[in-house]
PDB file of C-alpha atoms in Angstrom:
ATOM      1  CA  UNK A   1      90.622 171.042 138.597  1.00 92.00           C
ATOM      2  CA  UNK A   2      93.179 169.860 136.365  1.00 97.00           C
ATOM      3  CA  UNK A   3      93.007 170.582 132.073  1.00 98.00           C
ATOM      4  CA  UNK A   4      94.540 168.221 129.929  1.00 99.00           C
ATOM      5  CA  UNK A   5      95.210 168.986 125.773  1.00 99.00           C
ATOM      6  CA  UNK A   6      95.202 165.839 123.731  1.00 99.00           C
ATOM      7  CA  UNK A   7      95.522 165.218 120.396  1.00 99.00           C
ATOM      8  CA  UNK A   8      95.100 162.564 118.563  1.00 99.00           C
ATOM      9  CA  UNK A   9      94.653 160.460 115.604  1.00 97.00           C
ATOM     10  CA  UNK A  10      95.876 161.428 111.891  1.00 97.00           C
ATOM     11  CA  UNK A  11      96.125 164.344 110.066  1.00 97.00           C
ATOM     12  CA  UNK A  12      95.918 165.005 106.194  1.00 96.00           C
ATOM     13  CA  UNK A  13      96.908 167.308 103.401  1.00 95.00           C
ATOM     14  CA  UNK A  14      94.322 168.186 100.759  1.00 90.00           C
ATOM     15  CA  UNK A  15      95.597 167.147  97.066  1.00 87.00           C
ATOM     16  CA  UNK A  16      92.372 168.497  95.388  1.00 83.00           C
ATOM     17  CA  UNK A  17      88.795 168.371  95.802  1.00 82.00           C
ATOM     18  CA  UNK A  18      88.743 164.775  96.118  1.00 85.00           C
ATOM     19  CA  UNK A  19      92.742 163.453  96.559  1.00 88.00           C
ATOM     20  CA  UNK A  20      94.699 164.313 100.143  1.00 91.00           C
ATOM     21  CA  UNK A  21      97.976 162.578 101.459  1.00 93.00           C
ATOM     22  CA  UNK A  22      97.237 160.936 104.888  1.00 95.00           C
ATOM     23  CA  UNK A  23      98.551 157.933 106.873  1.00 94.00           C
ATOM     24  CA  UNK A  24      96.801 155.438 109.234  1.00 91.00           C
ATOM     25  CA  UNK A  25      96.324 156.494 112.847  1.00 95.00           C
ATOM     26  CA  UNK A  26      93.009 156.222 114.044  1.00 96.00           C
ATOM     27  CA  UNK A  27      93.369 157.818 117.444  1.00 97.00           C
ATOM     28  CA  UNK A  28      92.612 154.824 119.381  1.00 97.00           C
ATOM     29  CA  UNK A  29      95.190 155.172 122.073  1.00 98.00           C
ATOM     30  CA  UNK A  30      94.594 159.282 122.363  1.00 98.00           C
ATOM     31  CA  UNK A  31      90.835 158.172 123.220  1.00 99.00           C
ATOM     32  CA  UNK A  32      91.504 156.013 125.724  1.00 98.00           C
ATOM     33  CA  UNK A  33      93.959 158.190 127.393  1.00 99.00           C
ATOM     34  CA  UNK A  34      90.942 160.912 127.361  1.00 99.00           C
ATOM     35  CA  UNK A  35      88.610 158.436 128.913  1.00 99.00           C
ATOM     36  CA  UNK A  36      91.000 157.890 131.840  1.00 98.00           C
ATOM     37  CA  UNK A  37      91.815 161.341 132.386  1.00 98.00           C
ATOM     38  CA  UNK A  38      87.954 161.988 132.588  1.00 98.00           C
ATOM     39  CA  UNK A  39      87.005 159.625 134.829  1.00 98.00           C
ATOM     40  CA  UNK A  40      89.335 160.860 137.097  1.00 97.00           C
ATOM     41  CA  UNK A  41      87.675 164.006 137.223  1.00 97.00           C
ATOM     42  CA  UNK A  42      90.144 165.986 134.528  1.00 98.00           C
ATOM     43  CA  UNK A  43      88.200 168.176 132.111  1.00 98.00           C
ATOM     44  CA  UNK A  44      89.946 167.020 128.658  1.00 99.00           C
ATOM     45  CA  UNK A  45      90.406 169.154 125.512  1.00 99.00           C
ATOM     46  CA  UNK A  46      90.756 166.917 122.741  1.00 99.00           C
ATOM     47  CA  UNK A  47      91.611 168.031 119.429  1.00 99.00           C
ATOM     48  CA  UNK A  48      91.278 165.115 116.332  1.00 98.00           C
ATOM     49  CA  UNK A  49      90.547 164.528 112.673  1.00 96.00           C
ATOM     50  CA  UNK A  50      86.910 163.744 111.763  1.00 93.00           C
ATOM     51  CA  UNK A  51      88.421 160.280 110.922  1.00 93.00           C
ATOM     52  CA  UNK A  52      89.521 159.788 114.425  1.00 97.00           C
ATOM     53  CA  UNK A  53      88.298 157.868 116.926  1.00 98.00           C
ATOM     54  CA  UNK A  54      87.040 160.213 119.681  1.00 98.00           C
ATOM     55  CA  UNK A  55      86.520 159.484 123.677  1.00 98.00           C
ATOM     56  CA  UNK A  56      83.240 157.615 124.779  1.00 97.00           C
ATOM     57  CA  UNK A  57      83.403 159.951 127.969  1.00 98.00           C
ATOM     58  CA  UNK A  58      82.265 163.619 127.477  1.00 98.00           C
ATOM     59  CA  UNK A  59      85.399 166.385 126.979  1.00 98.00           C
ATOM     60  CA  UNK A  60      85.168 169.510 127.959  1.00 98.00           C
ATOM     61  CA  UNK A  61      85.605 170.537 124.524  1.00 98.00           C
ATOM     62  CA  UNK A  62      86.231 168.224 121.135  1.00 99.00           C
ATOM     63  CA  UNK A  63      87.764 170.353 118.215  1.00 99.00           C
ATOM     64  CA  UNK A  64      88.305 168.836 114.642  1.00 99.00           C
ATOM     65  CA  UNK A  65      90.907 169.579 112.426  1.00 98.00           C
ATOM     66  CA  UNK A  66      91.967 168.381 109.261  1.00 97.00           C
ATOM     67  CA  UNK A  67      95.643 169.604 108.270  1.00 96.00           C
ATOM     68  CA  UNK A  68      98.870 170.427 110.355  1.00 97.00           C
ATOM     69  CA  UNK A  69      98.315 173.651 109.026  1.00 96.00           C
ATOM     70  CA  UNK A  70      94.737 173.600 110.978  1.00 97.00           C
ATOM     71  CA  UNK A  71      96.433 172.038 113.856  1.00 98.00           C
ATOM     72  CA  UNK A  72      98.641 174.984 114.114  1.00 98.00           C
ATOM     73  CA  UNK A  73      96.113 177.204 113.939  1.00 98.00           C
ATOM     74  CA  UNK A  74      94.389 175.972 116.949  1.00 98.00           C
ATOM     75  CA  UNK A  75      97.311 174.946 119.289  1.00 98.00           C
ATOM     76  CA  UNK A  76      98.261 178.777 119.291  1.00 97.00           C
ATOM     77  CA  UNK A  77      94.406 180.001 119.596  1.00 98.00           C
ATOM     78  CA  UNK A  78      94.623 177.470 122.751  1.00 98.00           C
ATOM     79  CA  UNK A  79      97.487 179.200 124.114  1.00 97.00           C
ATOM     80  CA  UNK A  80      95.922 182.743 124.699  1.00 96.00           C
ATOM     81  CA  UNK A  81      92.954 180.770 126.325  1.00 94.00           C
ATOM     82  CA  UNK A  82      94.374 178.404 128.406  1.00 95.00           C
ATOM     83  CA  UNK A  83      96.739 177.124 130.687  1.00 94.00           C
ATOM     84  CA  UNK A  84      96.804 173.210 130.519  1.00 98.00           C
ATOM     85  CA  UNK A  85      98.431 170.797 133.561  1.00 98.00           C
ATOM     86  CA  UNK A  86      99.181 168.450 130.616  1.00 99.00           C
ATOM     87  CA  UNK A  87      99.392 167.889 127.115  1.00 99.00           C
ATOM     88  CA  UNK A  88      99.813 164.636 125.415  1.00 99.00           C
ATOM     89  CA  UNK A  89     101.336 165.205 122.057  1.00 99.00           C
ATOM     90  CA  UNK A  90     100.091 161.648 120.126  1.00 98.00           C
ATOM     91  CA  UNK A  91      98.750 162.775 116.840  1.00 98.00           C
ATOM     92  CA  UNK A  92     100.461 161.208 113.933  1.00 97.00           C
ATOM     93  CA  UNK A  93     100.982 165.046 112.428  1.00 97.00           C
ATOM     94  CA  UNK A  94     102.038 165.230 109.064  1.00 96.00           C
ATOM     95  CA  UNK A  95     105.883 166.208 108.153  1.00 95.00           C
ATOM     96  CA  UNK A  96     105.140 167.848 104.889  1.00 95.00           C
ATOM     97  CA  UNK A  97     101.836 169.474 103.320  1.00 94.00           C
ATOM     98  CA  UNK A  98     101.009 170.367  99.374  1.00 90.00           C
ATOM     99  CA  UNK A  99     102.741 172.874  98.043  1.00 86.00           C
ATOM    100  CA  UNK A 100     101.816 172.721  94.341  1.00 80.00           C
ATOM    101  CA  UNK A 101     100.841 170.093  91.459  1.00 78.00           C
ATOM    102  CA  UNK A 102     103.046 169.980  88.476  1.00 74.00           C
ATOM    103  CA  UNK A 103     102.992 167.707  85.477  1.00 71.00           C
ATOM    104  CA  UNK A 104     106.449 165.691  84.626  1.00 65.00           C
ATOM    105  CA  UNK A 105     107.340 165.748  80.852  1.00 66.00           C
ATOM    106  CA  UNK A 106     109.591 162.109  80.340  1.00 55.00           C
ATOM    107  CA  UNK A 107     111.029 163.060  77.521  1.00 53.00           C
ATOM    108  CA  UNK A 108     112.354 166.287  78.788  1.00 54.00           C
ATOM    109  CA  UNK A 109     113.186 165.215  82.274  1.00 62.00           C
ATOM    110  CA  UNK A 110     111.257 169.120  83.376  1.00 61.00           C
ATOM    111  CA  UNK A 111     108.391 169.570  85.494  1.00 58.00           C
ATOM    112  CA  UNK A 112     105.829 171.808  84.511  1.00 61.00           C
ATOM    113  CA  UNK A 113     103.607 173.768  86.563  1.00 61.00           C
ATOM    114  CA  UNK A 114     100.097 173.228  86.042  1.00 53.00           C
ATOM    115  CA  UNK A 115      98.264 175.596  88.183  1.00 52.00           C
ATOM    116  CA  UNK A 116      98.726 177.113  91.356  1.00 50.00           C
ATOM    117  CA  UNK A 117      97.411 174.601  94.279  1.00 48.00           C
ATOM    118  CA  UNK A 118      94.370 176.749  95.365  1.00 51.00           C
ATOM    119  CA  UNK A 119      92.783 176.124  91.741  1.00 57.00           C
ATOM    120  CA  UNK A 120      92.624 172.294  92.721  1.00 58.00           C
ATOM    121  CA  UNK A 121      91.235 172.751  96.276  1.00 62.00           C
ATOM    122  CA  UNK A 122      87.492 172.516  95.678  1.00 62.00           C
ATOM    123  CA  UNK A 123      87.675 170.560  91.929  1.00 72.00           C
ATOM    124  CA  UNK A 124      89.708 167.842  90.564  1.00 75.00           C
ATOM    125  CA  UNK A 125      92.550 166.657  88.972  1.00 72.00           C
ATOM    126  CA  UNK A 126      91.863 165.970  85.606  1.00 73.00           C
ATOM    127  CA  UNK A 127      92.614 162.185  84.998  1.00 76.00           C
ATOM    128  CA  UNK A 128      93.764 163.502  81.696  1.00 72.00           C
ATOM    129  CA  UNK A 129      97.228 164.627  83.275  1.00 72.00           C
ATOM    130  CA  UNK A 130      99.863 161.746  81.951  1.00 72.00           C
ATOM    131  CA  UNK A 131     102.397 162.185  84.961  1.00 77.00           C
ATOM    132  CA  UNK A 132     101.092 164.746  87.536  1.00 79.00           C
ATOM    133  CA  UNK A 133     103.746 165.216  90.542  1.00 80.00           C
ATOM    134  CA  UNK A 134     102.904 166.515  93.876  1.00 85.00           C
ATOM    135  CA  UNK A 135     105.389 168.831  94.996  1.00 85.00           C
ATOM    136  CA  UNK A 136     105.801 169.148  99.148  1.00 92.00           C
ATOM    137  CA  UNK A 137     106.802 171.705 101.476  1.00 94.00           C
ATOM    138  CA  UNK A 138     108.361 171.216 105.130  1.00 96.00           C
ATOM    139  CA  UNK A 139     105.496 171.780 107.697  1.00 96.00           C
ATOM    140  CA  UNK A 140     105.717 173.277 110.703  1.00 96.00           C
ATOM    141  CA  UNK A 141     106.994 170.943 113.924  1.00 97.00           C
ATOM    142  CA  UNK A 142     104.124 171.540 116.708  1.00 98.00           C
ATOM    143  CA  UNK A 143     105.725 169.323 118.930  1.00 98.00           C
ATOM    144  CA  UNK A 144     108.982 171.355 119.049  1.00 98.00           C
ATOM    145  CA  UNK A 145     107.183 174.734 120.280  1.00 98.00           C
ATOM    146  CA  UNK A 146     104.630 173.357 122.734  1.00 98.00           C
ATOM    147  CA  UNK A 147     106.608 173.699 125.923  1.00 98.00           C
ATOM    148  CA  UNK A 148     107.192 177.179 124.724  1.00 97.00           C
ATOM    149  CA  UNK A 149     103.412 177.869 124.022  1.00 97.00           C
ATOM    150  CA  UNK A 150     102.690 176.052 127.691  1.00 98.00           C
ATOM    151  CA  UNK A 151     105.386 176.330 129.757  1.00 97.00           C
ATOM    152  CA  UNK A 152     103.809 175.442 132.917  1.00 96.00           C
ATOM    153  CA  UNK A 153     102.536 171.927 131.892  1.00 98.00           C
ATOM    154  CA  UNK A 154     103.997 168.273 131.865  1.00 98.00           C
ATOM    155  CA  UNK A 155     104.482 167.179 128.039  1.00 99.00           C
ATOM    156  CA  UNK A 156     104.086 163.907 126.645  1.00 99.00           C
ATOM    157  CA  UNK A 157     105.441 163.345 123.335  1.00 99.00           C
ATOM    158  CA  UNK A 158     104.993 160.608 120.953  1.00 98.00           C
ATOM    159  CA  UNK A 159     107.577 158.806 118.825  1.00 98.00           C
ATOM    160  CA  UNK A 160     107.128 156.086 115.295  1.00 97.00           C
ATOM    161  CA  UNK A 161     109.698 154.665 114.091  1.00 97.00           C
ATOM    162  CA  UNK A 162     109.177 151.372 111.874  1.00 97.00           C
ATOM    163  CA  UNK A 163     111.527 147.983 111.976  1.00 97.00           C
ATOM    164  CA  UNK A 164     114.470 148.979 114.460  1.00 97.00           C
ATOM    165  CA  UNK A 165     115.699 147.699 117.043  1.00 97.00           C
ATOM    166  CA  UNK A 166     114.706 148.580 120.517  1.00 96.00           C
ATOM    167  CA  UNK A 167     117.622 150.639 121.311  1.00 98.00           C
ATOM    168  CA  UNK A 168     118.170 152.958 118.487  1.00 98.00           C
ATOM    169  CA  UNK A 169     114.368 153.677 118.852  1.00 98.00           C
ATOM    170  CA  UNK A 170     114.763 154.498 122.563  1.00 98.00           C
ATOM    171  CA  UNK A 171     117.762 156.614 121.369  1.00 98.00           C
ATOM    172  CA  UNK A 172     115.900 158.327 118.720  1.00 98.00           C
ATOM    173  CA  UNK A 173     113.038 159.050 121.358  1.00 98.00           C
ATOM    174  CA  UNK A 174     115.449 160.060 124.135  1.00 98.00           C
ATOM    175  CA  UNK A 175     117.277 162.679 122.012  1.00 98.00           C
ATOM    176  CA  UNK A 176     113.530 163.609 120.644  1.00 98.00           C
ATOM    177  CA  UNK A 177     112.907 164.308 124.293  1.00 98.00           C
ATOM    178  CA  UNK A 178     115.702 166.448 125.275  1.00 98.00           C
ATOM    179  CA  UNK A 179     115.393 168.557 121.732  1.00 98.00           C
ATOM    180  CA  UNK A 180     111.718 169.451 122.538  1.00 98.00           C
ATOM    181  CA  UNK A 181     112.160 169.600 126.133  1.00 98.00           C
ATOM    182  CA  UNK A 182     109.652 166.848 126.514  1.00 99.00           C
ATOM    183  CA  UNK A 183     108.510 165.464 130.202  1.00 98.00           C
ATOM    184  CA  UNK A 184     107.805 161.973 128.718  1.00 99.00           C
ATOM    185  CA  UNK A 185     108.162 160.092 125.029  1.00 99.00           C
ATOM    186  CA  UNK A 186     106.228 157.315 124.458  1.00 99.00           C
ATOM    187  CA  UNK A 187     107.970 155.522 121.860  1.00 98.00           C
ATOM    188  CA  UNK A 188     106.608 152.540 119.532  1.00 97.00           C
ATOM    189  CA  UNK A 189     107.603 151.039 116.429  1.00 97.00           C
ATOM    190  CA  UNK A 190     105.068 149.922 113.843  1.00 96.00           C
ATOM    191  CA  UNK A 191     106.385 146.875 113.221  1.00 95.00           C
ATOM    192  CA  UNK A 192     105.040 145.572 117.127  1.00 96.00           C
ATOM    193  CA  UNK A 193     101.347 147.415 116.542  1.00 94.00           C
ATOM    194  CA  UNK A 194      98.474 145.764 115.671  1.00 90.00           C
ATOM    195  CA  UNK A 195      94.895 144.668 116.553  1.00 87.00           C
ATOM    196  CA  UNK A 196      96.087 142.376 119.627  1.00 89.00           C
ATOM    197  CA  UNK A 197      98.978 144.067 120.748  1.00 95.00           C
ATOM    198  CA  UNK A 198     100.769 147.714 120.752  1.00 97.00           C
ATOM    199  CA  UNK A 199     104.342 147.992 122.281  1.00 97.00           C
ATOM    200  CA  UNK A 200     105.673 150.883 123.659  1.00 98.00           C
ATOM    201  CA  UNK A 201     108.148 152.232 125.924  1.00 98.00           C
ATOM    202  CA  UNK A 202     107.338 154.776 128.168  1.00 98.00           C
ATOM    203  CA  UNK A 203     111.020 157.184 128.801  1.00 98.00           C
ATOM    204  CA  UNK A 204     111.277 159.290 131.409  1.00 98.00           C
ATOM    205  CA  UNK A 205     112.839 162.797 131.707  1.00 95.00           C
ATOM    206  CA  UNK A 206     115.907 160.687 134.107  1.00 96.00           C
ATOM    207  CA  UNK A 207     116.185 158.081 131.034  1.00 97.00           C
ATOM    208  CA  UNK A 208     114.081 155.366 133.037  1.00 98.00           C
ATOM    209  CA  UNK A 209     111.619 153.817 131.486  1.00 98.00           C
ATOM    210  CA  UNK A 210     108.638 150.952 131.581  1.00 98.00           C
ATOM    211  CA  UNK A 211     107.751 148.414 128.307  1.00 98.00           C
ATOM    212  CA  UNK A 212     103.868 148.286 127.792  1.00 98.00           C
ATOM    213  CA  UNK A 213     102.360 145.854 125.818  1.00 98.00           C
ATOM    214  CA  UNK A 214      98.514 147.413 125.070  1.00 98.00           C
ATOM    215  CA  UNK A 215      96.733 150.503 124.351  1.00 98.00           C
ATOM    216  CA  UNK A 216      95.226 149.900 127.822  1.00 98.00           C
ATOM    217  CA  UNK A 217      98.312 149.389 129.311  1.00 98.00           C
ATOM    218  CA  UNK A 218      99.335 152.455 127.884  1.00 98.00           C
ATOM    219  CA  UNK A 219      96.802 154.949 128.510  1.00 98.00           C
ATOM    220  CA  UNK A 220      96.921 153.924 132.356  1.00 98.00           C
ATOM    221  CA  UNK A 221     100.513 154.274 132.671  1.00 98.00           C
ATOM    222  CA  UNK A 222     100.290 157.839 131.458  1.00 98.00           C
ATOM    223  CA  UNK A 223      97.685 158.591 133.682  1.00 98.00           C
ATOM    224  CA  UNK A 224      98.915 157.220 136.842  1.00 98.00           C
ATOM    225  CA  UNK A 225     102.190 158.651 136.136  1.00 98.00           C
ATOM    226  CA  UNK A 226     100.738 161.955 135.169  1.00 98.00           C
ATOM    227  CA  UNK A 227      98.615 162.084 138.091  1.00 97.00           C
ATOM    228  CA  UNK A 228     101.510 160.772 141.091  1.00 96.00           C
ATOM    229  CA  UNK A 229     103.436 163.509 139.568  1.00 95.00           C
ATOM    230  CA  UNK A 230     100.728 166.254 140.402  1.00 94.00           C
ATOM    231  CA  UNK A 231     100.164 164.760 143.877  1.00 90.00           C
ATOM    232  CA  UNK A 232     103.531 165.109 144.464  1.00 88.00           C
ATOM    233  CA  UNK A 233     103.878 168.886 144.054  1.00 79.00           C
ATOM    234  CA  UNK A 234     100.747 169.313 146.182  1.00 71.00           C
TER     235      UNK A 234
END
């Protein structure tokens, strides 16, 4: 029985009770690479936002998070339970989360704390505040400590970039690869995603690599490849 860990979709970063930085992945690709991994008999663990869309095909476990902070969380508590055969890295994570909400005074170029974060978490910012400004904080790279967590499983990483050309995105996504000792990148660019079409290329550890043209496309390239590598070390 093989156990693959995907995640998927988007995450987000809580501004206040009501306010939280986010961007637009809806985890349509991760599902569908779920659904193929199920119906070839892998029991999927599939961790996504609420947002997200989630597999029509029963997982073996779905976990919801919100925050890269949350996703952090739960990669490690994954670790001392399991060993997975494969994880495919595609949630859109967030680089930075909240760090604090200060108010900007214009006329003396300062910014002025207004409270510390956790007083915001459950209210709201009072519309009141002339110039509020969000301050962020580096978050944590999952991707770059994965193959350390799971050292024993094939890793698929996933790479945006937005209006390049081809080859400094397969550049950017090869060197990706290498620093996070990656087994595969799939690497798109926004510009060539939308409701008809998604472009991607699919790199290989050797540097090879395949142009897709669909989510569909996609998902079964991963799969096949995924699974022709495990039949291979049989």
């Amino acid at each position: 029985m093989k156990y693959v860990l995907i995640t998927a979709g988007n995450t987000s970063e809580t501004i206040d009770g009501v306010r939280k930085i986010t961007n637009s992945a809806s985890g349509k690709l991760g599902s569908l690479i779920a659904e193929s991994f199920i119906a070839k008999g892998a029991k999927v663990i599939y961790v996504c936002s609420n947002e997200s869309v989630q597999p029509k095909l029963p997982t073996e476990k779905t976990i919801l998070i919100q925050g890269v902070l949350d996703l952090d969380s739960v990669m490690k508590e994954l670790a001392a339970s399991y060993q997975f055969d494969c994880i495919i890295h595609s949630m859109a994570v967030s680089d930075y989360t909240v760090a604090s909400v200060m108010s900007y005074n214009a006329d003396l170029n300062t910014l002025e704390e207004l409270s510390d974060l956790k007083d915001y978490k459950g209210t709201k910012l009072s519309s009141q505040i002339e110039n509020p400004a969000i301050i962020l904080k580096k978050a944590p790279k999952i991707l770059s400590y994965l193959k350390s967590l799971f050292p024993a499983s094939l890793l698929i990483g996933f790479k945006l970039l937005v209006n390049v050309k081809e080859e400094e995105l397969y550049q950017v996504a090869y060197k990706m690869m290498k620093q996070n000792s990656c087994d595969y990148v799939c690497a798109n660019d926004l510009a060539n995603i939308n409701q008809l079409q998604h472009k991607a290329m699919f790199i290989r550890k050797d540097g090879t690599y395949k142009t897709l043209f669909t989510k569909e496309e996609i998902a079964k390239e991963i799969v096949t490849e995924i699974m022709n590598t495990w039949e291979a070390v049989k």
